[in-house]
Amino acid sequence: MTELLKISLPDGSVREVPAGSTPADIAAAIGPGLAKAAIAARVDGELRDLNRPFEGDANLALVTARDEADALELARHDYAHVLAEAVQALFPGTQITFGPSTDDGFYYDVKAPDTREPFGMDDLPAIEEEMRRIIRADKPLRREVWSREQLIAKWAGEGETFKAEWARELPEGEELTVYWSGEDWLDMCRGPHLPSTGKLDPDAFKLMRVAGAYWRGDQNNAQLTRIYGTGWLNKKQLNAHLTRLEEAAKRDHRKLGREMDLFHLQEEAHGSVFWHPKGYRIWRELEAYMRRKMDGADYREIKTPQLMDVRQWTQSGHWGKYAQNMFAVPDMVPEVDEDSGAASPKVADDAEWLAIKPMNCPAHVMVFKQGITSYRDLPIRLGEMGCCHRNEPHGALHGLMRVRQFTQDDAHIFCTEGQVVAEVQDFIALADSVYRDFGFTYDIKLALRPDQRFGSDADWDKAEQELRDALTANGLEWEELPGEGAFYAPKLEWHLTDAIGRTWQVGTIQSDRVLPERLDAHYIGEDGDKHRPVMLHRAIFGSYERFIGILIEHYAGRMPAWLAPVQAVVATIVSDADDYARHVAAQLQAAGIRVETDVRNEKINYKVREHSLAKVPQLLVVGKREGEEGTVAVRTLGAEHQKVMPLADAIAMLRAGGTPPDLLTEN
């Protein structure tokens, strides 16, 4: 009698099928519509090929394009394989390596034949067309299990030296799979894949760029060409993505930073920002705003040293976990050649070492430990606009978004175990008020314990549950991220969504029992004994540099009037109005409005264009008539028409529009 397998479906029904049956067989049995729509399957939770036979009784969920996350992952994986096949079809002798999917597409690392130059942008149109031909051919994608010896012989015999090298390092006895595209091309891959290339939309991908890459990421190895593409389920999604990219390019904070004269970066200070007066005005307004928020929430601001003995960082655990990202300096006076002025690079063998702080937390513990703290004093909330340094690789630096020197709106709350949930609740409300002031929506994620961590499982259980309890008490939903917590604490993360739909991880609060233990922090409890406080690490902006970069891109440079470096410009139509323009500017300045005058001998349309490019919120145009009548013609950035009004009314309007949102609420 033929053995039957029991396959349980999401609706609770169970189907009995012969051994060797596949998810595709069940889809066909349910109906032709599902058979056509199904693109893969989840078997006992694992994403698998639709045509891979069941290995026993199983739970089955069929995957269609409506399961967008799975469908996109499969499509992008397949686009990468089609890219590799297309390159080898067009350029025989090309060696392929590996090509994964990415957050919005795919890439593949390849080595061009020795007979030609590395691939460049000019090659992409032909490769795209060949990819479309392969997709339209609807070639079946078929999985096979091979031995390690078969793989080595295959790749070595075809001159695929990179694949052969990788195959030789695969473990003996492991199930190794290849995927055929039709009957004429294959690649080594774990899968899964779509049933055929025809399941891809030939108009839903685009090759974007090429870049250099090294085999296995090692600069001592052969250089390859990485071909990047973006891939989607349909042309509508592709077009929407390309539109987002175009909009993102317009909003690039580096471009707008130059146009608006906010900041610059240069090689003499890798990863550190040179703030210009207008850019630093944005910083100052943000800092003043955050200080008001922290003062209102009963934080006490402190300032701690930049340099601390490496032994302190060793005790905290950061030196063992984070030393490669820290800057260290010897505690010694360098020898200087009096003639040349050159400092000697030699470091004495017995020199003590200091580290430039990459974070503020150990120093805050040291402040907390001064004197005797009673349980009656808790919670203690210590805040710092703390400048930190991290040794980021040069290649990872990116404008304001990833720097080496940055300033955090940092704070640490020292509290009893019984106060943790309430303190986290209060922080959740504070963060919400800040993000709403800037027009952001957000999602909250809970990052849970990593494999490598300090502290007991019992403490981690308690800390993770406290964060859950605070979220529940505030009526919030969240996503959990297994393994993504810090080595000393789980954390809540705020992921902001900007004006064009991108997400940015910014704020965080971490519930830490490790650092107080390692640094011997304690308070005197009601029982007269010493107790460890819980330490909550928290930030809302994250860093001023990155948050300003996000704001520039979120607002496309059109900062809210209260943040704008220059809130108004008074511009003249004719030179006869120069004195009146200066009078208007003086009145605005006296009212607390950041104002400049433009009395250059230029046409007014030129001035309007220039100040619009600089993203000045209000342009006050004055001529001879306005001077005689005591009025101004107000042009609001982005508006088509100007409005003539008495100067006093214009001042009142600008003052109201330039008031920070937290002060408006209070009024």
XYZ file of C-alpha atoms in Angstrom:
667
model
C 0.000 0.000 0.000
C 1.347 3.452 -0.958
C 2.425 5.553 2.014
C 0.398 8.753 2.362
C 1.752 11.970 3.843
C -0.463 14.236 5.940
C -0.162 17.873 4.915
C -1.861 20.392 7.242
C -3.078 23.648 5.677
C -3.589 27.050 7.378
C -7.392 26.626 7.404
C -7.030 23.541 9.612
C -7.753 21.003 6.879
C -5.446 18.069 6.237
C -4.686 16.583 2.837
C -3.246 13.116 2.338
C -0.868 12.855 -0.604
C 1.511 10.181 -1.920
C 5.200 10.325 -1.022
C 7.057 12.440 -3.581
C 4.249 15.005 -3.829
C 5.094 18.697 -3.866
C 3.434 21.933 -2.729
C 2.703 22.569 -6.415
C 0.634 19.370 -6.507
C -1.478 20.554 -3.576
C -1.926 24.009 -5.134
C -3.165 22.333 -8.341
C -5.531 20.109 -6.381
C -7.042 23.111 -4.622
C -7.702 24.919 -7.879
C -6.211 26.269 -11.117
C -6.207 29.855 -9.794
C -4.015 28.967 -6.849
C -1.820 26.752 -9.009
C -1.115 29.761 -11.216
C -0.648 32.229 -8.351
C 1.558 30.086 -6.098
C 5.263 30.944 -6.333
C 6.747 29.116 -3.324
C 5.773 27.390 -0.104
C 6.428 27.526 3.593
C 6.886 23.969 4.830
C 6.952 23.807 8.626
C 7.786 27.522 8.495
C 10.735 27.148 6.094
C 10.518 28.937 2.736
C 10.982 26.331 -0.015
C 10.669 25.792 -3.746
C 7.175 25.020 -4.942
C 8.375 21.860 -6.689
C 10.497 20.452 -3.857
C 8.945 17.155 -2.624
C 7.709 16.815 0.937
C 9.975 14.753 3.167
C 7.245 13.677 5.564
C 4.112 14.960 7.278
C 4.221 18.747 7.302
C 2.434 22.056 7.807
C 2.063 23.892 4.504
C 1.358 27.528 3.629
C 1.436 28.410 -0.068
C 3.156 31.690 -0.954
C 1.764 34.066 -3.577
C 2.635 37.594 -4.669
C 0.315 38.842 -1.917
C 2.903 37.635 0.580
C 5.009 40.586 -0.471
C 8.031 40.159 1.809
C 8.595 36.542 0.721
C 7.747 37.309 -2.903
C 10.220 40.188 -3.084
C 12.977 38.121 -1.482
C 12.440 35.337 -4.030
C 12.200 37.703 -6.989
C 15.363 39.592 -6.070
C 17.263 36.359 -5.551
C 16.153 35.200 -8.997
C 17.006 38.511 -10.645
C 20.548 38.076 -9.306
C 20.824 34.623 -10.896
C 19.377 35.869 -14.173
C 21.946 38.687 -14.108
C 24.794 36.197 -13.740
C 23.403 34.020 -16.543
C 22.998 37.045 -18.816
C 26.564 38.251 -18.239
C 27.989 34.827 -19.041
C 25.787 34.514 -22.136
C 26.933 37.877 -23.480
C 30.567 37.632 -22.402
C 31.835 34.029 -22.502
C 34.720 33.513 -20.121
C 33.190 35.661 -17.397
C 33.638 34.125 -13.960
C 30.783 34.460 -11.484
C 31.080 34.448 -7.705
C 28.042 35.242 -5.560
C 25.001 37.487 -5.748
C 22.559 38.018 -2.888
C 19.356 39.996 -2.664
C 19.403 43.354 -0.865
C 16.812 45.567 0.806
C 15.683 47.001 -2.537
C 17.246 44.745 -5.148
C 20.229 42.537 -5.803
C 23.844 42.454 -6.931
C 26.305 39.959 -8.362
C 30.103 39.964 -8.221
C 31.693 38.889 -11.494
C 35.116 38.932 -13.140
C 35.248 39.979 -16.761
C 37.208 37.833 -19.237
C 40.901 38.666 -19.476
C 40.299 39.790 -23.061
C 38.375 42.888 -22.013
C 38.216 45.661 -19.431
C 36.112 45.275 -16.270
C 32.415 45.818 -16.827
C 31.171 49.398 -16.742
C 27.996 51.423 -16.971
C 28.033 51.199 -20.775
C 27.544 47.423 -20.534
C 24.362 47.613 -18.475
C 21.787 48.199 -21.261
C 22.887 45.074 -23.149
C 22.912 43.018 -19.945
C 19.409 44.251 -19.091
C 18.117 43.220 -22.516
C 19.645 39.758 -22.207
C 18.063 39.397 -18.771
C 14.657 40.214 -20.271
C 15.222 37.578 -22.949
C 15.964 34.960 -20.281
C 12.908 35.976 -18.273
C 10.599 35.851 -21.291
C 11.981 32.404 -22.182
C 10.277 31.188 -18.966
C 13.101 28.778 -18.182
C 12.303 26.280 -15.389
C 14.403 26.719 -12.237
C 15.204 23.247 -10.977
C 16.938 22.183 -7.757
C 19.466 19.328 -7.594
C 21.593 17.956 -4.770
C 25.263 17.463 -5.703
C 28.290 16.109 -3.916
C 31.211 18.338 -3.017
C 33.396 16.454 -5.498
C 30.889 17.055 -8.309
C 30.879 20.770 -7.605
C 34.672 21.033 -7.513
C 34.975 19.107 -10.795
C 32.263 21.236 -12.436
C 33.784 24.596 -11.519
C 37.421 23.613 -12.019
C 36.641 22.077 -15.391
C 34.963 25.283 -16.598
C 37.676 27.626 -15.305
C 35.468 28.995 -12.526
C 38.358 29.393 -10.090
C 36.401 31.372 -7.481
C 33.524 28.901 -7.319
C 35.981 25.982 -7.231
C 37.853 27.574 -4.323
C 34.622 28.023 -2.411
C 33.452 24.469 -3.146
C 36.721 23.023 -1.814
C 36.019 24.680 1.549
C 32.502 23.292 1.905
C 32.143 20.729 4.699
C 32.122 17.028 3.899
C 28.697 15.432 4.104
C 26.662 18.649 3.914
C 23.752 18.677 1.458
C 24.888 20.926 -1.396
C 22.470 22.239 -3.965
C 22.612 23.750 -7.428
C 19.848 25.322 -9.465
C 19.446 24.833 -13.190
C 18.018 27.567 -15.364
C 16.536 25.477 -18.148
C 18.989 22.813 -19.242
C 21.963 25.013 -20.134
C 23.023 27.063 -17.087
C 23.374 26.411 -13.379
C 24.665 28.052 -10.233
C 25.538 26.842 -6.766
C 22.838 28.086 -4.388
C 20.900 27.143 -1.244
C 17.657 28.497 -2.740
C 14.758 28.713 -2.689
C 13.747 30.042 -6.107
C 10.633 30.763 -8.118
C 9.372 27.901 -10.311
C 10.670 29.549 -13.491
C 12.231 32.749 -14.795
C 8.865 33.637 -16.331
C 7.487 34.325 -12.847
C 9.611 37.476 -12.870
C 8.293 40.662 -14.463
C 10.753 41.631 -17.230
C 9.805 45.289 -16.770
C 10.154 45.360 -12.968
C 13.937 45.574 -12.622
C 16.725 47.957 -13.544
C 20.503 47.683 -13.349
C 21.673 50.728 -11.422
C 25.449 50.912 -11.188
C 28.748 49.062 -11.029
C 31.434 49.185 -8.362
C 34.703 47.517 -7.550
C 34.726 44.630 -5.083
C 37.291 42.137 -3.828
C 36.880 38.383 -3.833
C 35.646 37.448 -0.367
C 35.953 41.078 0.730
C 39.756 40.903 1.044
C 41.726 43.653 -0.689
C 44.616 41.205 -1.118
C 42.429 39.070 -3.395
C 41.386 39.519 -7.015
C 39.318 42.562 -7.888
C 35.823 41.900 -9.221
C 33.002 44.016 -10.613
C 29.854 44.279 -8.548
C 26.772 44.939 -10.674
C 23.875 46.393 -8.686
C 20.233 46.236 -9.661
C 16.873 47.019 -8.148
C 14.081 44.474 -8.519
C 10.367 44.486 -7.770
C 7.218 42.466 -8.363
C 5.805 44.764 -11.044
C 6.585 47.874 -13.046
C 4.440 50.077 -10.810
C 6.596 49.195 -7.794
C 9.770 49.795 -9.807
C 8.594 53.217 -10.973
C 7.620 54.175 -7.429
C 11.077 53.151 -6.211
C 12.856 55.106 -8.950
C 10.725 58.143 -8.095
C 11.746 57.786 -4.440
C 15.390 57.602 -5.462
C 15.014 60.718 -7.604
C 13.334 62.538 -4.729
C 15.998 61.299 -2.303
C 18.729 62.652 -4.593
C 17.052 66.066 -4.551
C 16.898 65.895 -0.760
C 20.475 64.669 -0.236
C 21.646 66.534 2.873
C 25.173 66.859 1.469
C 23.893 68.652 -1.639
C 21.486 70.859 0.319
C 24.158 71.506 2.943
C 26.360 73.071 0.257
C 23.522 75.029 -1.333
C 22.328 76.351 2.018
C 25.884 76.958 3.337
C 25.317 74.808 6.435
C 28.471 72.678 6.810
C 31.297 70.963 5.007
C 33.625 67.979 5.473
C 37.220 67.612 4.349
C 40.069 65.114 4.521
C 41.970 66.993 7.215
C 39.325 65.831 9.705
C 37.878 62.548 8.422
C 34.376 62.011 9.732
C 34.160 65.315 11.624
C 31.916 68.182 10.610
C 32.884 71.809 10.003
C 29.690 73.641 10.951
C 29.122 76.996 9.239
C 27.182 79.749 11.045
C 23.851 78.852 9.423
C 24.225 75.151 10.099
C 25.278 75.730 13.672
C 22.216 77.925 14.181
C 20.063 74.856 13.432
C 22.160 72.926 15.959
C 21.714 75.647 18.616
C 17.949 75.763 18.146
C 17.727 71.974 18.452
C 19.945 71.998 21.518
C 17.851 74.703 23.181
C 14.680 72.766 22.333
C 16.055 69.539 23.791
C 17.275 71.309 26.937
C 13.781 72.664 27.519
C 12.359 69.167 27.067
C 14.915 67.630 29.447
C 14.508 70.384 32.047
C 10.750 69.840 31.935
C 11.257 66.115 32.538
C 13.528 66.711 35.559
C 16.864 65.787 34.013
C 20.020 67.316 35.501
C 22.626 68.239 32.905
C 26.272 67.331 33.461
C 29.524 67.437 31.474
C 32.092 64.644 31.560
C 35.681 64.255 30.267
C 36.634 63.300 26.731
C 39.606 61.193 27.868
C 39.510 58.457 30.478
C 42.002 55.791 31.479
C 41.725 52.596 29.428
C 41.420 50.662 32.687
C 38.050 52.274 33.261
C 36.866 51.089 29.829
C 38.234 47.625 30.579
C 36.244 47.491 33.805
C 33.049 48.588 32.037
C 33.516 45.890 29.376
C 33.703 48.309 26.455
C 37.432 47.789 25.848
C 36.938 44.062 25.364
C 33.873 44.464 23.140
C 34.499 47.748 21.363
C 38.234 48.558 21.347
C 38.529 48.385 17.548
C 36.072 51.294 17.326
C 37.821 53.448 19.922
C 40.604 56.003 19.641
C 43.378 55.574 22.224
C 46.245 57.946 22.988
C 49.336 57.497 25.182
C 49.467 59.562 28.356
C 52.840 61.131 27.547
C 54.404 64.252 26.102
C 55.650 63.574 22.546
C 59.259 64.315 21.736
C 59.609 67.254 19.377
C 62.526 68.045 17.109
C 63.174 71.705 17.852
C 64.625 72.338 14.387
C 61.915 70.734 12.271
C 59.029 70.891 14.717
C 58.230 67.247 13.923
C 56.822 65.081 16.723
C 58.277 61.650 17.266
C 55.815 58.785 16.682
C 57.551 56.627 19.286
C 55.543 55.602 22.336
C 57.296 54.700 25.564
C 56.936 51.062 26.594
C 55.652 52.067 30.021
C 53.189 54.709 28.761
C 49.704 54.650 30.244
C 46.853 54.696 27.722
C 43.797 56.896 27.596
C 40.732 56.360 25.417
C 38.600 59.068 23.849
C 35.085 58.253 24.932
C 32.867 56.546 22.324
C 29.873 56.854 24.665
C 29.027 58.663 27.898
C 27.647 55.885 30.114
C 30.720 54.905 32.215
C 31.373 58.563 33.036
C 27.763 59.001 34.132
C 28.140 56.063 36.507
C 31.191 57.787 37.978
C 29.124 60.937 38.605
C 26.341 58.864 40.170
C 28.844 57.209 42.520
C 30.010 60.480 44.077
C 28.699 60.693 47.622
C 26.059 58.481 49.223
C 22.791 58.027 47.338
C 19.617 57.052 49.156
C 16.626 55.280 47.681
C 14.771 58.509 48.451
C 16.955 60.293 45.837
C 15.914 57.947 43.034
C 15.222 58.193 40.190
C 18.235 60.332 39.255
C 18.216 61.472 35.633
C 21.600 62.681 34.360
C 21.718 64.236 30.878
C 24.631 65.361 28.729
C 25.104 66.876 25.309
C 28.103 64.595 25.132
C 30.680 64.737 22.347
C 31.905 61.229 21.455
C 34.350 59.702 18.972
C 34.175 56.339 17.244
C 36.770 54.947 14.866
C 34.535 54.277 11.876
C 36.262 53.004 8.696
C 36.844 55.720 6.092
C 34.724 53.867 3.543
C 31.745 53.778 5.905
C 31.630 57.555 6.490
C 28.629 59.264 4.911
C 28.013 62.982 5.291
C 26.240 63.718 8.571
C 24.704 60.258 8.695
C 27.828 58.387 9.749
C 30.670 60.337 11.309
C 33.558 59.822 13.696
C 32.851 62.777 15.974
C 29.266 63.238 17.109
C 27.279 64.731 19.962
C 24.476 62.793 21.618
C 21.413 64.067 23.446
C 22.353 61.443 25.954
C 20.963 60.674 29.402
C 21.036 57.922 31.981
C 18.350 57.243 34.544
C 19.383 55.513 37.763
C 16.369 53.971 39.481
C 15.132 51.116 41.625
C 13.755 47.981 40.036
C 10.267 49.041 41.010
C 10.649 52.349 39.140
C 11.821 50.930 35.793
C 8.459 50.501 34.061
C 7.205 53.961 35.063
C 10.463 55.607 33.920
C 10.303 53.832 30.552
C 6.655 54.875 30.209
C 7.599 58.506 30.844
C 10.391 58.306 28.291
C 8.052 56.800 25.691
C 5.727 59.791 26.163
C 8.631 62.257 25.991
C 9.991 60.713 22.787
C 6.520 60.743 21.255
C 6.114 64.467 21.951
C 9.481 65.235 20.337
C 8.944 63.206 17.178
C 5.465 64.643 16.693
C 6.869 68.174 16.978
C 8.980 67.382 13.900
C 6.155 65.710 11.975
C 7.496 62.151 12.145
C 5.529 58.955 12.496
C 7.363 55.940 13.856
C 7.411 52.256 14.700
C 8.894 50.850 17.906
C 11.023 47.716 17.933
C 12.282 45.707 20.907
C 15.826 44.382 20.393
C 16.358 41.246 22.483
C 19.418 39.519 23.962
C 22.329 38.718 21.613
C 24.255 35.454 21.775
C 27.358 37.201 23.139
C 26.303 39.161 26.210
C 27.027 40.009 29.825
C 24.594 39.339 32.651
C 22.433 36.436 33.788
C 19.465 35.047 31.880
C 17.276 35.975 34.840
C 18.304 39.623 34.558
C 17.731 39.580 30.800
C 14.293 38.011 31.293
C 13.394 40.744 33.763
C 14.757 43.612 31.637
C 13.018 42.457 28.446
C 9.706 42.022 30.237
C 9.938 45.479 31.828
C 10.220 47.048 28.387
C 7.245 45.026 27.171
C 5.226 46.080 30.211
C 5.958 49.758 29.602
C 4.878 49.513 25.975
C 1.704 47.676 26.946
C 0.893 50.238 29.643
C 1.213 53.012 27.027
C -1.096 51.128 24.661
C 1.552 50.660 21.983
C 2.350 47.883 19.517
C 5.890 46.793 18.740
C 8.010 44.356 16.757
C 10.575 42.124 18.447
C 14.094 41.693 17.041
C 15.747 38.543 18.445
C 19.498 38.819 18.986
C 19.798 42.548 18.209
C 20.154 43.976 21.720
C 23.369 45.509 23.065
C 25.834 43.199 24.825
C 24.704 44.609 28.170
C 20.979 45.362 27.722
C 17.818 44.915 25.640
C 16.531 48.106 24.068
C 13.549 49.819 22.535
C 14.266 51.469 19.192
C 12.283 54.218 17.493
C 12.231 53.903 13.692
C 11.056 57.192 12.177
C 9.346 57.415 8.783
C 10.255 60.526 6.799
C 8.369 62.527 4.180
C 9.220 60.116 1.336
C 8.695 56.887 3.238
C 12.242 56.035 4.313
C 12.854 54.795 7.845
C 15.586 55.936 10.230
C 16.470 54.300 13.541
C 16.985 57.196 15.950
C 15.863 57.068 19.582
C 16.504 54.276 22.051
C 16.116 53.297 25.679
C 18.063 50.380 27.161
C 17.432 48.644 30.482
C 20.834 47.780 31.942
C 21.757 45.805 35.056
C 25.259 44.949 33.816
C 27.131 48.263 33.933
C 26.054 49.169 37.501
C 27.400 45.769 38.563
C 30.690 46.030 36.660
C 31.320 49.600 37.865
C 30.084 48.952 41.418
C 27.266 51.506 41.512
C 24.917 51.306 44.481
C 22.396 53.174 46.583
C 21.290 52.746 50.180
C 17.887 51.085 50.359
C 15.127 51.506 52.902
C 16.607 48.532 54.755
C 19.941 50.335 55.188
C 21.804 47.910 52.875
C 23.502 48.573 49.536
C 21.495 47.830 46.387
C 22.310 48.024 42.677
C 20.353 50.585 40.676
C 18.988 49.798 37.259
C 20.553 52.066 34.630
C 18.389 53.200 31.715
C 20.411 54.492 28.759
C 18.294 56.773 26.572
C 18.502 59.214 23.659
C 15.888 60.823 21.430
C 17.778 62.557 18.622
C 20.512 59.924 18.816
C 23.183 62.312 17.599
C 22.778 65.924 16.574
C 24.759 65.384 13.376
C 22.644 62.531 12.088
C 19.354 64.016 13.261
C 20.104 67.280 11.446
C 20.932 65.283 8.311
C 17.613 63.459 8.620
C 15.747 66.744 9.133
C 17.369 68.334 6.068
C 16.238 65.403 3.923
C 12.819 65.090 5.588
C 12.032 68.765 4.957
C 13.992 68.901 1.650
C 15.898 71.825 3.187
C 12.725 73.797 3.896
C 13.196 73.788 7.642
C 10.302 74.894 9.861
C 10.580 78.624 10.516
C 11.690 78.094 14.123
C 14.677 76.022 12.914
C 15.556 78.032 9.798
C 19.013 79.654 10.096
C 17.631 82.788 8.457
C 13.914 83.240 9.071
C 13.430 86.235 6.791
C 15.264 88.324 4.214
C 14.306 91.913 3.485
C 15.007 92.534 -0.213
C 14.739 95.818 -2.083
C 13.241 96.429 -5.500
C 14.975 99.780 -5.983
C 17.843 101.517 -4.203
C 15.469 104.227 -2.971
C 14.134 101.638 -0.501
C 17.514 100.728 1.028
C 17.014 102.795 4.185
C 13.503 101.455 4.687
C 14.793 97.890 4.214
C 17.333 98.432 6.991
C 14.598 99.880 9.199
C 12.386 96.835 8.565
C 15.289 94.471 9.330
C 16.029 96.322 12.578
C 12.392 95.982 13.653
C 12.403 92.264 12.869
C 15.651 91.736 14.722
C 14.307 93.592 17.759
C 11.346 91.190 17.719
C 13.723 88.212 17.917
C 13.506 87.230 14.242
C 16.666 86.042 12.474
C 16.847 88.380 9.484
C 19.188 89.512 6.721
C 18.925 92.357 4.211
C 19.555 92.187 0.477
C 20.096 95.666 -0.964
C 22.288 94.545 -3.866
C 21.841 96.194 -7.227
C 20.153 93.115 -8.711
C 16.704 92.522 -10.176
C 14.130 91.347 -7.669
C 13.449 88.112 -9.593
C 17.123 87.200 -9.227
C 16.952 87.821 -5.491
C 13.777 85.757 -5.163
C 15.402 82.795 -6.935
C 18.564 83.001 -4.852
C 16.809 83.130 -1.489
C 14.398 80.415 -2.557
C 17.401 78.172 -3.298
C 18.714 78.989 0.185
C 15.303 77.873 1.548
C 14.584 81.138 3.421
C 11.005 80.801 4.770
C 9.918 84.425 4.256
C 11.086 87.071 1.783
C 9.937 90.615 2.575
C 10.070 92.718 -0.582
C 10.121 96.493 -0.210
C 10.115 99.311 -2.708
C 9.412 103.022 -2.693
C 5.644 102.511 -2.173
C 6.129 100.118 0.753
C 8.490 102.636 2.353
C 5.940 105.423 2.051
C 3.073 103.260 3.369
C 4.975 101.359 6.070
C 4.145 97.997 4.512
C 5.986 94.949 3.203
C 5.182 92.456 0.443
C 5.602 89.000 2.011
C 6.604 86.069 -0.218
C 6.361 82.742 1.626
C 8.696 80.015 0.369
C 6.774 77.750 -1.997
C 3.783 80.089 -2.373
C 2.874 81.483 -5.786
C 1.690 84.892 -4.651
C 2.871 87.588 -2.279
C 0.787 89.361 0.338
C 1.116 93.064 1.166
C 0.588 93.892 4.856
C 1.547 96.491 7.455
C 4.968 95.938 8.951
C 3.525 95.318 12.432
C 1.295 92.543 11.084
C 4.225 90.962 9.275
C 6.292 90.985 12.466
C 3.454 89.348 14.415
C 3.063 86.686 11.706
C 6.797 85.913 11.609
C 7.057 85.750 15.392
C 4.172 83.296 15.597
C 5.558 81.157 12.773
C 9.052 81.175 14.274
C 8.059 80.030 17.755
C 9.339 76.543 18.655
C 6.505 74.014 18.930
C 7.090 73.241 22.601
C 6.713 76.929 23.480
C 3.558 77.227 21.395
C 2.032 74.406 23.397
C 2.919 76.070 26.657
C 1.338 79.322 25.535
